[in-house]
Every structure is written in structure tokens, then in C-alpha cells.
PDB file of C-alpha atoms in Angstrom:
ATOM      1  CA  UNK A 295      38.185  21.062 -62.842  1.00  0.00           C
ATOM      2  CA  UNK A 296      39.787  20.706 -59.409  1.00  0.00           C
ATOM      3  CA  UNK A 297      37.930  23.791 -58.118  1.00  0.00           C
ATOM      4  CA  UNK A 298      34.660  22.558 -59.577  1.00  0.00           C
ATOM      5  CA  UNK A 299      35.012  19.283 -57.636  1.00  0.00           C
ATOM      6  CA  UNK A 300      35.734  21.162 -54.409  1.00  0.00           C
ATOM      7  CA  UNK A 301      32.758  23.446 -54.995  1.00  0.00           C
ATOM      8  CA  UNK A 302      30.476  20.451 -55.646  1.00  0.00           C
ATOM      9  CA  UNK A 303      31.732  18.754 -52.486  1.00  0.00           C
ATOM     10  CA  UNK A 304      31.043  21.893 -50.443  1.00  0.00           C
ATOM     11  CA  UNK A 305      27.570  22.255 -51.933  1.00  0.00           C
ATOM     12  CA  UNK A 306      26.704  18.604 -51.359  1.00  0.00           C
ATOM     13  CA  UNK A 307      27.913  18.731 -47.739  1.00  0.00           C
ATOM     14  CA  UNK A 308      25.762  21.830 -47.223  1.00  0.00           C
ATOM     15  CA  UNK A 309      22.655  19.993 -48.387  1.00  0.00           C
ATOM     16  CA  UNK A 310      23.500  16.861 -46.438  1.00  0.00           C
ATOM     17  CA  UNK A 311      24.056  18.828 -43.247  1.00  0.00           C
ATOM     18  CA  UNK A 312      20.614  20.416 -43.636  1.00  0.00           C
ATOM     19  CA  UNK A 313      19.026  17.011 -42.990  1.00  0.00           C
ATOM     20  CA  UNK A 314      17.849  16.907 -39.403  1.00  0.00           C
ATOM     21  CA  UNK A 315      16.225  13.487 -39.456  1.00  0.00           C
ATOM     22  CA  UNK A 316      17.937  12.245 -36.320  1.00  0.00           C
ATOM     23  CA  UNK A 317      17.096   9.919 -33.480  1.00  0.00           C
ATOM     24  CA  UNK A 318      19.455   9.216 -30.606  1.00  0.00           C
ATOM     25  CA  UNK A 319      19.118   7.491 -27.262  1.00  0.00           C
ATOM     26  CA  UNK A 320      20.214   9.626 -24.313  1.00  0.00           C
ATOM     27  CA  UNK A 321      21.871   7.658 -21.487  1.00  0.00           C
ATOM     28  CA  UNK A 322      20.460   8.129 -17.984  1.00  0.00           C
ATOM     29  CA  UNK A 323      22.975   7.359 -15.246  1.00  0.00           C
ATOM     30  CA  UNK A 324      20.190   7.256 -12.629  1.00  0.00           C
ATOM     31  CA  UNK A 325      18.390   4.452 -14.538  1.00  0.00           C
ATOM     32  CA  UNK A 326      15.053   6.163 -13.848  1.00  0.00           C
ATOM     33  CA  UNK A 327      14.193   7.360 -17.359  1.00  0.00           C
ATOM     34  CA  UNK A 328      14.209   6.033 -20.892  1.00  0.00           C
ATOM     35  CA  UNK A 329      15.124   9.091 -22.950  1.00  0.00           C
ATOM     36  CA  UNK A 330      15.667   9.855 -26.590  1.00  0.00           C
ATOM     37  CA  UNK A 331      16.093  12.909 -28.776  1.00  0.00           C
ATOM     38  CA  UNK A 332      14.428  13.195 -32.159  1.00  0.00           C
ATOM     39  CA  UNK A 333      14.274  15.803 -34.914  1.00  0.00           C
ATOM     40  CA  UNK A 334      12.688  15.707 -38.359  1.00  0.00           C
ATOM     41  CA  UNK A 335      12.911  17.898 -41.471  1.00  0.00           C
ATOM     42  CA  UNK A 336       9.157  17.821 -41.906  1.00  0.00           C
ATOM     43  CA  UNK A 337       7.234  18.602 -38.739  1.00  0.00           C
ATOM     44  CA  UNK A 338       4.696  15.982 -37.787  1.00  0.00           C
ATOM     45  CA  UNK A 339       2.750  14.564 -34.892  1.00  0.00           C
ATOM     46  CA  UNK A 340       4.011  11.176 -33.654  1.00  0.00           C
ATOM     47  CA  UNK A 341       2.246   8.579 -31.552  1.00  0.00           C
ATOM     48  CA  UNK A 342       4.735   7.330 -28.973  1.00  0.00           C
ATOM     49  CA  UNK A 343       4.314   4.010 -27.174  1.00  0.00           C
ATOM     50  CA  UNK A 344       6.565   2.221 -24.706  1.00  0.00           C
ATOM     51  CA  UNK A 345       6.151  -1.543 -24.310  1.00  0.00           C
ATOM     52  CA  UNK A 346       7.831  -4.365 -22.440  1.00  0.00           C
ATOM     53  CA  UNK A 347       9.414  -7.393 -24.139  1.00  0.00           C
ATOM     54  CA  UNK A 348       6.059  -9.209 -24.132  1.00  0.00           C
ATOM     55  CA  UNK A 349       4.453  -6.361 -26.080  1.00  0.00           C
ATOM     56  CA  UNK A 350       2.374  -4.948 -23.226  1.00  0.00           C
ATOM     57  CA  UNK A 351       2.090  -1.176 -23.731  1.00  0.00           C
ATOM     58  CA  UNK A 352       3.114   0.622 -20.538  1.00  0.00           C
ATOM     59  CA  UNK A 353       3.036   4.222 -21.767  1.00  0.00           C
ATOM     60  CA  UNK A 354       1.346   6.139 -24.610  1.00  0.00           C
ATOM     61  CA  UNK A 355       1.717   9.762 -25.597  1.00  0.00           C
ATOM     62  CA  UNK A 356       1.687  12.103 -28.578  1.00  0.00           C
ATOM     63  CA  UNK A 357       4.615  14.346 -29.501  1.00  0.00           C
ATOM     64  CA  UNK A 358       4.913  17.066 -32.116  1.00  0.00           C
ATOM     65  CA  UNK A 359       8.374  16.679 -33.688  1.00  0.00           C
ATOM     66  CA  UNK A 360      10.049  19.309 -35.857  1.00  0.00           C
ATOM     67  CA  UNK A 361      13.526  20.333 -37.010  1.00  0.00           C
ATOM     68  CA  UNK A 362      14.738  21.349 -33.552  1.00  0.00           C
ATOM     69  CA  UNK A 363      15.653  18.401 -31.302  1.00  0.00           C
ATOM     70  CA  UNK A 364      12.853  17.288 -29.015  1.00  0.00           C
ATOM     71  CA  UNK A 365      13.692  15.217 -25.942  1.00  0.00           C
ATOM     72  CA  UNK A 366      11.173  12.604 -24.902  1.00  0.00           C
ATOM     73  CA  UNK A 367      11.585  11.139 -21.443  1.00  0.00           C
ATOM     74  CA  UNK A 368       9.605   8.223 -20.029  1.00  0.00           C
ATOM     75  CA  UNK A 369       9.831   7.369 -16.346  1.00  0.00           C
ATOM     76  CA  UNK A 370      10.601   3.690 -15.813  1.00  0.00           C
ATOM     77  CA  UNK A 371      11.824   3.751 -12.234  1.00  0.00           C
ATOM     78  CA  UNK A 372       9.062   1.314 -11.199  1.00  0.00           C
ATOM     79  CA  UNK A 373       9.664  -1.090 -14.113  1.00  0.00           C
ATOM     80  CA  UNK A 374      11.582  -4.335 -13.643  1.00  0.00           C
ATOM     81  CA  UNK A 375      14.945  -4.886 -15.314  1.00  0.00           C
ATOM     82  CA  UNK A 376      14.589  -6.140 -18.877  1.00  0.00           C
ATOM     83  CA  UNK A 377      14.058  -5.130 -22.483  1.00  0.00           C
ATOM     84  CA  UNK A 378      11.672  -2.342 -23.502  1.00  0.00           C
ATOM     85  CA  UNK A 379      10.663  -1.020 -26.905  1.00  0.00           C
ATOM     86  CA  UNK A 380       9.818   2.544 -27.733  1.00  0.00           C
ATOM     87  CA  UNK A 381       7.862   3.016 -30.950  1.00  0.00           C
ATOM     88  CA  UNK A 382       7.066   6.274 -32.688  1.00  0.00           C
ATOM     89  CA  UNK A 383       4.857   6.514 -35.730  1.00  0.00           C
ATOM     90  CA  UNK A 384       3.040   8.921 -37.964  1.00  0.00           C
ATOM     91  CA  UNK A 385       1.361   8.491 -41.369  1.00  0.00           C
ATOM     92  CA  UNK A 386       4.671   8.152 -43.233  1.00  0.00           C
ATOM     93  CA  UNK A 387       7.117   6.393 -40.922  1.00  0.00           C
ATOM     94  CA  UNK A 388       7.625   4.241 -37.880  1.00  0.00           C
ATOM     95  CA  UNK A 389      10.751   3.930 -35.774  1.00  0.00           C
ATOM     96  CA  UNK A 390      11.471   1.485 -32.989  1.00  0.00           C
ATOM     97  CA  UNK A 391      14.173   1.763 -30.316  1.00  0.00           C
ATOM     98  CA  UNK A 392      15.312  -0.906 -27.888  1.00  0.00           C
ATOM     99  CA  UNK A 393      16.054   0.078 -24.296  1.00  0.00           C
ATOM    100  CA  UNK A 394      17.623  -2.222 -21.717  1.00  0.00           C
ATOM    101  CA  UNK A 395      16.968  -1.535 -18.067  1.00  0.00           C
ATOM    102  CA  UNK A 396      19.687  -2.945 -15.860  1.00  0.00           C
ATOM    103  CA  UNK A 397      19.370  -3.863 -12.190  1.00  0.00           C
TER     104      UNK A 397
END
């Protein structure tokens, strides 16, 4: 019974580790880019938009995301300090990230 539990734990961790649905914000020490890394189990095309805190869209693009991490970088060197929202969406999901640009 003990070995069966260990085997089940190993099998379940194998399947969990296969999931590549990840999104992470990448820090930029130069404060010139808003960057994030995304990967998805099921490849899909995403509409990417970057808006200020008032909802004004400042950048639009399309990215094809798959299981290997894709880095998306948006130049914001000319933007004022404040809050910005990055939204990505396809037919099945939408994600939204908050970026803060400091002085």
C-alpha cells in the first residue's frame, strides 16, 4: 500500500508538471518595458492590449502562444508614471495583468 501511494504521487506530479499554463511578469530594471512571459498547453492566438488606468488603449498586438514560453515586451519609456493594464484574450480565456510604472 505504501508503494502504491508513492507511485500515485509520482504519477500525479508528472501530470501536474506537464501543465504549462503560466503567466509571469518579468521585471525591467531600466523601467523602459512592460514585459511578461506566457505559455499555454493549447496553442492559440491572443489579442494583446495595453491600457492606462483610465482605460485608454495605448498598444495593440496579436501573439501566437504555445507550450514554450513566449516573452511579450511593450515599450513604455514615453509613458507617464502610473498604473497600466495588459489584457490578453482569445475565444476561451482572458487574463489581465497590472503594471506599475514608477518615476
